Tab-separated table of N, CA and C in Angstrom:
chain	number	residue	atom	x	y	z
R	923	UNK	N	5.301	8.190	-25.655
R	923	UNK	CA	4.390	7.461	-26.517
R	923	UNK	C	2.979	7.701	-25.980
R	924	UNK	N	1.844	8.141	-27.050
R	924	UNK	CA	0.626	8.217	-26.509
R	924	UNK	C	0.016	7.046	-26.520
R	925	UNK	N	-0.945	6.968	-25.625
R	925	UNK	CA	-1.681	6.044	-25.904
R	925	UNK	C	-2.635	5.261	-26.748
R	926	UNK	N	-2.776	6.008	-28.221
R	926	UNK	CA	-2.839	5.795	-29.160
R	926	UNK	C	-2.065	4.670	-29.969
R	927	UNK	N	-0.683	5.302	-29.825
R	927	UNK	CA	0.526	4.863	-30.216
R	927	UNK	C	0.783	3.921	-29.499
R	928	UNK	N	1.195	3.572	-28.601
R	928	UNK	CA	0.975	2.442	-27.853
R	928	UNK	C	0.288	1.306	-28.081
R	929	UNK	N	-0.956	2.016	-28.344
R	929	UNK	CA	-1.799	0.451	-28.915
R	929	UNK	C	-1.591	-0.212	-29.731
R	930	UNK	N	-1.299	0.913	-31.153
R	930	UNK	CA	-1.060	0.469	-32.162
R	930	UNK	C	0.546	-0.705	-32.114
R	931	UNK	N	1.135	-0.030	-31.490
R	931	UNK	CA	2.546	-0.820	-31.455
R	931	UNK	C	2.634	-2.437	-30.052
R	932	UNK	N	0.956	-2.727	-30.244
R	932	UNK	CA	0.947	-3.896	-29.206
R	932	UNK	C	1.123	-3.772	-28.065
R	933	UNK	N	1.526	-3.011	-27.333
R	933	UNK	CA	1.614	-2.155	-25.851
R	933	UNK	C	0.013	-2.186	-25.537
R	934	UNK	N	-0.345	-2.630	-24.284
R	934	UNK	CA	-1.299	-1.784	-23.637
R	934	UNK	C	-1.256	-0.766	-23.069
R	935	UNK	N	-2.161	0.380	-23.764
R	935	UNK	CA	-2.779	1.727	-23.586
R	935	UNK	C	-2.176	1.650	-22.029
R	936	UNK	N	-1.766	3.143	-21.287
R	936	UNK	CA	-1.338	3.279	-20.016
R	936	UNK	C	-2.528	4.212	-19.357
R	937	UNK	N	-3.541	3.590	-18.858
R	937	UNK	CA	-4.719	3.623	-18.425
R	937	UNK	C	-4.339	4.532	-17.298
R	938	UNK	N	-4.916	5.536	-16.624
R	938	UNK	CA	-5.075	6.176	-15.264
R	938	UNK	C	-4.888	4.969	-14.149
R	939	UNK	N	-5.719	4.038	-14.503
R	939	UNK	CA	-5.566	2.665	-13.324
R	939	UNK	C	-3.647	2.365	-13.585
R	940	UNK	N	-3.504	2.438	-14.522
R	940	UNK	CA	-1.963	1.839	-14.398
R	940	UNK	C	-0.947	3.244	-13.831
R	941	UNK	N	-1.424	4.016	-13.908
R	941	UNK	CA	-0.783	4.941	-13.512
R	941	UNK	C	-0.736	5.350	-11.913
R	942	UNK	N	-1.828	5.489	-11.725
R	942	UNK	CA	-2.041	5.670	-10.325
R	942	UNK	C	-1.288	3.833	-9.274
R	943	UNK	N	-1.405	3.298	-10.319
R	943	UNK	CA	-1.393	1.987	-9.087
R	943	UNK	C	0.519	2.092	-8.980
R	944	UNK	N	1.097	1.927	-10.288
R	944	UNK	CA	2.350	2.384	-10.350
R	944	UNK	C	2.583	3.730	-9.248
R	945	UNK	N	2.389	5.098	-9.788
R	945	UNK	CA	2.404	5.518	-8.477
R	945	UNK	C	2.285	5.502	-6.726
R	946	UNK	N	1.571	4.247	-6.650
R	946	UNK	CA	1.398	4.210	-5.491
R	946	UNK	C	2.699	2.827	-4.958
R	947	UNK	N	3.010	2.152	-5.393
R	947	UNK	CA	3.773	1.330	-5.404
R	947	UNK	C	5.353	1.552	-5.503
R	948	UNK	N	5.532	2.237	-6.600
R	948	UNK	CA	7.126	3.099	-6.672
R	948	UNK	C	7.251	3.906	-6.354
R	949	UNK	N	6.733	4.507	-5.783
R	949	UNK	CA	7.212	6.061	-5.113
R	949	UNK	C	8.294	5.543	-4.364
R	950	UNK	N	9.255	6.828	-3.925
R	950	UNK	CA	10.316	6.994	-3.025
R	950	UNK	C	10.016	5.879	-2.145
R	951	UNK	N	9.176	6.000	-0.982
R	951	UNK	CA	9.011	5.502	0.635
R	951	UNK	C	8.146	3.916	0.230
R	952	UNK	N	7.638	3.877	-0.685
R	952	UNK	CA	7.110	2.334	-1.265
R	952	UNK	C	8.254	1.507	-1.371
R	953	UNK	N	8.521	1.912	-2.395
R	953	UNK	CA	10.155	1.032	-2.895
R	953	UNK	C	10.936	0.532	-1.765
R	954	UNK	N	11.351	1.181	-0.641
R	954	UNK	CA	12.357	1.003	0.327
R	954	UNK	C	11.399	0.117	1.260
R	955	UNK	N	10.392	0.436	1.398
R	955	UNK	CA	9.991	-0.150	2.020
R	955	UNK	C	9.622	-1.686	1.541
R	956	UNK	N	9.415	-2.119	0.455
R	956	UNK	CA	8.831	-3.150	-0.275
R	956	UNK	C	11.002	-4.551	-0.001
R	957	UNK	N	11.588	-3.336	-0.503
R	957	UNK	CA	13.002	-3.849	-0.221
R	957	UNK	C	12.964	-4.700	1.115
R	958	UNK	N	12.856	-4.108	2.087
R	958	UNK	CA	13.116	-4.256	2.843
R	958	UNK	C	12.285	-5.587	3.895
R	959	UNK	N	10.872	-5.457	3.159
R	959	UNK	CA	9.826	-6.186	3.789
R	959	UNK	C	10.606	-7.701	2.179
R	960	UNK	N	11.151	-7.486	1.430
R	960	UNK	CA	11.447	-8.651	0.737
R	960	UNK	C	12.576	-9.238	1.515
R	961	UNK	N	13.389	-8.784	2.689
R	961	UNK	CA	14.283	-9.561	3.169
R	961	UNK	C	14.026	-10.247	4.475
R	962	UNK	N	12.814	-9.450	5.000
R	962	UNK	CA	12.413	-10.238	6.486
R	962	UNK	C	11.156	-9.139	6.924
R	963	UNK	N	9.594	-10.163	7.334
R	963	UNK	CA	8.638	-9.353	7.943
R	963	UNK	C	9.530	-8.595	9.088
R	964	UNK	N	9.196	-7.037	9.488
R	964	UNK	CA	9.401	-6.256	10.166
R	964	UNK	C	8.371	-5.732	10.661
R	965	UNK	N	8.455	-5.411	12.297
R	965	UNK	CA	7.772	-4.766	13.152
R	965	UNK	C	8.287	-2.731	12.312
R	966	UNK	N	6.462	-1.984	12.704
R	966	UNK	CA	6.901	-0.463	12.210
R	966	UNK	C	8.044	0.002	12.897
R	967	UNK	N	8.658	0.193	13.911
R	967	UNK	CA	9.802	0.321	14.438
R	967	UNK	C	10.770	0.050	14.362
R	968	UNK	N	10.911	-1.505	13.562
R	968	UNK	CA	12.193	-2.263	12.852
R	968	UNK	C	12.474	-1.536	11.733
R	969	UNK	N	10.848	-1.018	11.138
R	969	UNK	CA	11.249	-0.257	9.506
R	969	UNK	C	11.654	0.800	9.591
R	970	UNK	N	11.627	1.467	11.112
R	970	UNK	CA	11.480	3.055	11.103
R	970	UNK	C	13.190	3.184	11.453
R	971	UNK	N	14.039	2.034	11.984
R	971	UNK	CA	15.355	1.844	11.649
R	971	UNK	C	16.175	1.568	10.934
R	972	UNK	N	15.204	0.364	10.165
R	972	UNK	CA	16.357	0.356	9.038
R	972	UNK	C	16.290	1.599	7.693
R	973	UNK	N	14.925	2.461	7.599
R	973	UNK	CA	15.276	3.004	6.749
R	973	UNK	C	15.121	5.114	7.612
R	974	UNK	N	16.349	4.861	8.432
R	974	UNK	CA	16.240	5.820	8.998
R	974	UNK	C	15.705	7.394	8.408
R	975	UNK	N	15.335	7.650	7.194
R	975	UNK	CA	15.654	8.948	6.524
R	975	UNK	C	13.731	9.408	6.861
R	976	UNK	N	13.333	8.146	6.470
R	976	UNK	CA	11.527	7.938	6.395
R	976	UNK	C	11.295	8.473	7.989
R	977	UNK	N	9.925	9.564	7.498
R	977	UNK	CA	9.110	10.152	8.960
R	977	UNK	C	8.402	8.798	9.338
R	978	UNK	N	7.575	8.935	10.456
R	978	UNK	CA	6.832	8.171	10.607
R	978	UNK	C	5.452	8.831	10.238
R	979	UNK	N	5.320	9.675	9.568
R	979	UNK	CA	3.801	9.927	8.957
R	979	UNK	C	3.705	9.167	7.423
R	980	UNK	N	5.366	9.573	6.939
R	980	UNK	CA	5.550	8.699	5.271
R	980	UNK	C	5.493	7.269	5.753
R	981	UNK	N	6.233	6.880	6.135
R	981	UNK	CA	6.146	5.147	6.457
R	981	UNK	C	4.427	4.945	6.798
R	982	UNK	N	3.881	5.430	7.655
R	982	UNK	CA	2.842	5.098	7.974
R	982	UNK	C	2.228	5.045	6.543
R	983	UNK	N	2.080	6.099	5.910
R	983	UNK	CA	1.255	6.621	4.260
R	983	UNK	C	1.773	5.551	3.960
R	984	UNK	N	2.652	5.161	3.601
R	984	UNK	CA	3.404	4.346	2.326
R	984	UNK	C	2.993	2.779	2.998
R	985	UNK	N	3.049	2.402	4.167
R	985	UNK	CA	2.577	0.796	4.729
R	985	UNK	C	0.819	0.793	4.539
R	986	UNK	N	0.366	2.107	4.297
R	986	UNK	CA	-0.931	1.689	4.375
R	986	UNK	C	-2.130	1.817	2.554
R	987	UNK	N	-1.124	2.473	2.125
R	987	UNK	CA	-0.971	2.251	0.665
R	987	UNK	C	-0.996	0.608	-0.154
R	988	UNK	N	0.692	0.493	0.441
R	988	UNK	CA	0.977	-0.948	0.049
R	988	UNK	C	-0.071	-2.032	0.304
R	989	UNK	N	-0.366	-2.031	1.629
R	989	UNK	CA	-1.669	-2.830	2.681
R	989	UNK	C	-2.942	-2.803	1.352
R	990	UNK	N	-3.398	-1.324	1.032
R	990	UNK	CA	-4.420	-1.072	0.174
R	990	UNK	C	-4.495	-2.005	-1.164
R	991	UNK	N	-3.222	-2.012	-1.466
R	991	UNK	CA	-3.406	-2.310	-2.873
R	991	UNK	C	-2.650	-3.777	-2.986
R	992	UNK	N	-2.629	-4.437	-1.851
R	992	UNK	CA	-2.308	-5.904	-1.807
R	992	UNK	C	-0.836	-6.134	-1.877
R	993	UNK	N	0.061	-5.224	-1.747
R	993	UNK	CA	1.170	-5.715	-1.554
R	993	UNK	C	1.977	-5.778	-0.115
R	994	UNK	N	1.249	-5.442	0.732
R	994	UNK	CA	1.663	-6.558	2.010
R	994	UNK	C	1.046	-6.505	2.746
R	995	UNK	N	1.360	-7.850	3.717
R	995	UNK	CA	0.234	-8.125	4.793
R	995	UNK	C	0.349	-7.540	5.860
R	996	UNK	N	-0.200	-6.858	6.919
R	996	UNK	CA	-0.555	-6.387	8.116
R	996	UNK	C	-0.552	-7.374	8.915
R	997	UNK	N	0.008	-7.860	9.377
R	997	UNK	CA	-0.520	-9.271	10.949
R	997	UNK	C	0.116	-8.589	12.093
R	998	UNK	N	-1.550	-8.700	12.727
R	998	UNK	CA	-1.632	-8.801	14.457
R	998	UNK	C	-0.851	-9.697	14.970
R	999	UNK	N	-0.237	-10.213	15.777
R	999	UNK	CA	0.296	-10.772	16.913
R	999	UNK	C	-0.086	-11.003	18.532
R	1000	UNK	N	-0.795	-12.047	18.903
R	1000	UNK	CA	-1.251	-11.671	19.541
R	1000	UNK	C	-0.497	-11.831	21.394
R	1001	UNK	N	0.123	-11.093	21.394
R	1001	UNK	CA	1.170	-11.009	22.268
R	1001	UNK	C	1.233	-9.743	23.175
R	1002	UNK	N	1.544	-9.752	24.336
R	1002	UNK	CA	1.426	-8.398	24.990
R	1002	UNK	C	2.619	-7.636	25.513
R	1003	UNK	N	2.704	-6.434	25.300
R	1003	UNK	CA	1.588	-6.085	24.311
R	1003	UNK	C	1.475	-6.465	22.938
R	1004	UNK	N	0.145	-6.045	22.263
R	1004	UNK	CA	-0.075	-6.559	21.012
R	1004	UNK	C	0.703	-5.940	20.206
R	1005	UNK	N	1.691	-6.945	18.921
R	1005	UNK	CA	2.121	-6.356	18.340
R	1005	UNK	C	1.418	-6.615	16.426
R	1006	UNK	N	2.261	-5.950	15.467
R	1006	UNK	CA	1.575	-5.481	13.954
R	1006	UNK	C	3.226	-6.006	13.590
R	1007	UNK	N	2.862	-6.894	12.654
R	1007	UNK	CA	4.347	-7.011	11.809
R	1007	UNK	C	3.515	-7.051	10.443
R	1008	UNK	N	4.926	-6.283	9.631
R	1008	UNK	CA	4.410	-6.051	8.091
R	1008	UNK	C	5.267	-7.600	7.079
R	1009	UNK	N	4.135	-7.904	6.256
R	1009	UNK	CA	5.157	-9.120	5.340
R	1009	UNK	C	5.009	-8.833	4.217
R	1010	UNK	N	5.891	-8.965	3.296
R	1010	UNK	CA	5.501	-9.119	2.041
R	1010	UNK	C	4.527	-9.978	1.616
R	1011	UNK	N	3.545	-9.550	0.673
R	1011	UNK	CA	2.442	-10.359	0.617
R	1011	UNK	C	2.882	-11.493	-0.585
R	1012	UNK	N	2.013	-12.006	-1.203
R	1012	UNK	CA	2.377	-13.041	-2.290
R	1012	UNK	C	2.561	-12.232	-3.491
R	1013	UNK	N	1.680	-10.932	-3.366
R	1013	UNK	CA	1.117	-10.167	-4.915
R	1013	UNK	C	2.457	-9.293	-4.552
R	1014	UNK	N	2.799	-8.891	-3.637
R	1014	UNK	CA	3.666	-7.773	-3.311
R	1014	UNK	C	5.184	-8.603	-3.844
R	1015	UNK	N	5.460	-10.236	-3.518
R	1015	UNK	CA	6.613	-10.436	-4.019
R	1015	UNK	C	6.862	-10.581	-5.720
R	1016	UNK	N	6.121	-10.588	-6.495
R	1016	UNK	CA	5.850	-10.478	-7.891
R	1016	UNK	C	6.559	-9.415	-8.400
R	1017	UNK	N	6.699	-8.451	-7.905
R	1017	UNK	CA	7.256	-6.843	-7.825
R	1017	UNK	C	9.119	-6.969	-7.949
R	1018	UNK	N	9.087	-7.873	-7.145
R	1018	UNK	CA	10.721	-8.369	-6.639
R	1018	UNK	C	12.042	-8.207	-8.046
R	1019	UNK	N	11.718	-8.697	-9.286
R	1019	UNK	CA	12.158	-9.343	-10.340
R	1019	UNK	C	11.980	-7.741	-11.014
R	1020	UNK	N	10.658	-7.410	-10.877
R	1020	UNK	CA	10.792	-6.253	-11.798
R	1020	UNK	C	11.541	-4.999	-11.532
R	1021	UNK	N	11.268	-4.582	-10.014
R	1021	UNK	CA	12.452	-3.880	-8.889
R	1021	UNK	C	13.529	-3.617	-9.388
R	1022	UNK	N	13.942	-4.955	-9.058
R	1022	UNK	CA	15.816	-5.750	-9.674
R	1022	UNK	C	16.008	-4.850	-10.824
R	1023	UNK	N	15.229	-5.747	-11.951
R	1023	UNK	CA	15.353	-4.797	-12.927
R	1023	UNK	C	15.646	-3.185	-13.378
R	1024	UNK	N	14.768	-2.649	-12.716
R	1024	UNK	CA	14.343	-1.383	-13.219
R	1024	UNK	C	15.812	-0.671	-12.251
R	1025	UNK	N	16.236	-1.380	-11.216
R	1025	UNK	CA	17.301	-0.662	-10.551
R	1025	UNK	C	18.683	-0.811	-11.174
R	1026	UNK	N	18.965	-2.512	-11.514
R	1026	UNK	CA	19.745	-2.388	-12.185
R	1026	UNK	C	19.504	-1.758	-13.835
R	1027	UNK	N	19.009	-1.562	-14.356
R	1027	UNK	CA	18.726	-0.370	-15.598
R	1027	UNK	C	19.382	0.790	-15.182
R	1028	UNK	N	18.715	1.181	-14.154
R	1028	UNK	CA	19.307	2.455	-13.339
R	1028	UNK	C	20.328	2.527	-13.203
R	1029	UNK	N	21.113	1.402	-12.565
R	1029	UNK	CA	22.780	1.268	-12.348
R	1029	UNK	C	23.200	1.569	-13.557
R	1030	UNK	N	22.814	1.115	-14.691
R	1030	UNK	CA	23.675	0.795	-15.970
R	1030	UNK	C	23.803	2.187	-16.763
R	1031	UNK	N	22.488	2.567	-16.675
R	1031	UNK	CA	22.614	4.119	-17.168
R	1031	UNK	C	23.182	5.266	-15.969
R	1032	UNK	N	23.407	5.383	-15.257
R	1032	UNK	CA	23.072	6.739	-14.443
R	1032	UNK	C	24.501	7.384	-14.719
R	1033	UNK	N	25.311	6.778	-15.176
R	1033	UNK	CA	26.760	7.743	-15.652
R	1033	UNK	C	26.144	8.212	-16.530
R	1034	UNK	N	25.294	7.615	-17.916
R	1034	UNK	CA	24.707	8.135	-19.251
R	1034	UNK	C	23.913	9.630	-19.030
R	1035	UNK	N	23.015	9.623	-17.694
R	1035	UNK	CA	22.145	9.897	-17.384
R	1035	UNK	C	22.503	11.135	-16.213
R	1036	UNK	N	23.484	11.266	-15.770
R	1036	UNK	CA	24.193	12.241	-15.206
R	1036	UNK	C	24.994	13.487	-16.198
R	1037	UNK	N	25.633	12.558	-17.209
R	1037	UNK	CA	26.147	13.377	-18.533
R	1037	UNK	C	25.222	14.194	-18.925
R	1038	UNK	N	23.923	13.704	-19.014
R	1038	UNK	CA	23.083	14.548	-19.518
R	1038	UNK	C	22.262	15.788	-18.992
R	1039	UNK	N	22.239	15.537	-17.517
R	1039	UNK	CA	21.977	16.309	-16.557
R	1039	UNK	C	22.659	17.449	-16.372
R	1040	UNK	N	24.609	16.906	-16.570
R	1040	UNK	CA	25.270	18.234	-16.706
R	1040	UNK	C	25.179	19.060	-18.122
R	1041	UNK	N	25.133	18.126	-19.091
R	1041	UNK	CA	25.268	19.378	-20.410
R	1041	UNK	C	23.559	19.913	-20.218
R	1042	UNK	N	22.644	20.027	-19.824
R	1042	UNK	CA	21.435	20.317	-19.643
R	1042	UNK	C	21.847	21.554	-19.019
R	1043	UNK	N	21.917	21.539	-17.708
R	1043	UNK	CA	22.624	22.537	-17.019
R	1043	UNK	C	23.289	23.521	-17.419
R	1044	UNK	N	24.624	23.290	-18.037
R	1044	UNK	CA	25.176	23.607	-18.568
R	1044	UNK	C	24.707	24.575	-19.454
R	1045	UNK	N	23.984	24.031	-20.526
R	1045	UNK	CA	23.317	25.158	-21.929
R	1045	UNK	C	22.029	25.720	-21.081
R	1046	UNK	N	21.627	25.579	-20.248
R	1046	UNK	CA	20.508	26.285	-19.351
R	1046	UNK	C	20.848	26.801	-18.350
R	1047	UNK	N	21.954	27.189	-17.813
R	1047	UNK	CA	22.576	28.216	-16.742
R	1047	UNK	C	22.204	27.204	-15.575
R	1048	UNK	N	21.764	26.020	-15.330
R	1048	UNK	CA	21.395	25.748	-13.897
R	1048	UNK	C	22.409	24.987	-13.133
C-alpha cells in the first residue's frame, strides 16, 4: 500500500520517521534483546549469555540504539567495581503487547508461509 493509499483508507501515511524508528527497534538483535530486558534488568554480560548467538559489537549497536530512542534505561550502579544494568524503560514496555502480537501472527502463519516459500522455490529453481 502506498502512501497515498494509505491515507485515503484512514491509515497514517508510513513516514521515513516511522520507518526508520521501526527499523531500529525490530531488527533481529533489538527484539531479543527488548525480550529479554521485559523479563528482568540485566547486566551486558547477563545479555551476552542469555542470548548467546549476539557478538558483542551487535548487542552493544542494538543496547545503544534502544538507549537512543527511549526504549531502555542505562543505570550506573554505583558499586565496585562500577557496574551498567540495562531496564526496560516505561516507553520500551509499551512494545510488549505489540511483540506478543506480531509473534504470535508469526506462529499462526509460518506453516502458510513456509508453503509458500517452497512452491516459490520450486517454480524458480531455488
Amino acid at each position: 500500500m502506498n502512501e497515498t493509499t494509505a491515507a485515503q483508507a484512514g491509515h497514517p501515511p508510513i513516514a521515513r520517521e516511522h520507518r526508520e524508528l521501526l527499523d531500529q527497534v525490530l531488527d533481529k538483535w533489538s527484539l531479543l534483546v527488548l525480550d529479554r530486558l521485559c523479563e528482568s534488568p540485566r547486566r551486558f554480560n547477563e545479555l551476552r549469555r542469555v542470548i548467546p548467538t549476539v557478538s558483542q559489537k551487535s548487542l552493544t549497536a542494538a543496547l545503544r540504539r534502544l538507549e537512543r530512542n527511549g526504549m531502555v534505561d542505562r543505570v550506573v550502579i554505583a558499586t565496585r567495581p562500577v557496574a551498567v544494568e540495562y531496564r526496560i524503560s516505561a516507553l520500551g514496555k509499551t512494545l510488549q503487547d505489540l511483540v506478543d502480537a506480531l509473534l504470535g501472527w508469526a506462529t499462526v502463519t509460518m506453516p502458510e508461509v513456509e508453503r509458500a516459500r517452497e512452491a516459490f522455490d520450486a517454480e524458480h529453481g531455488e
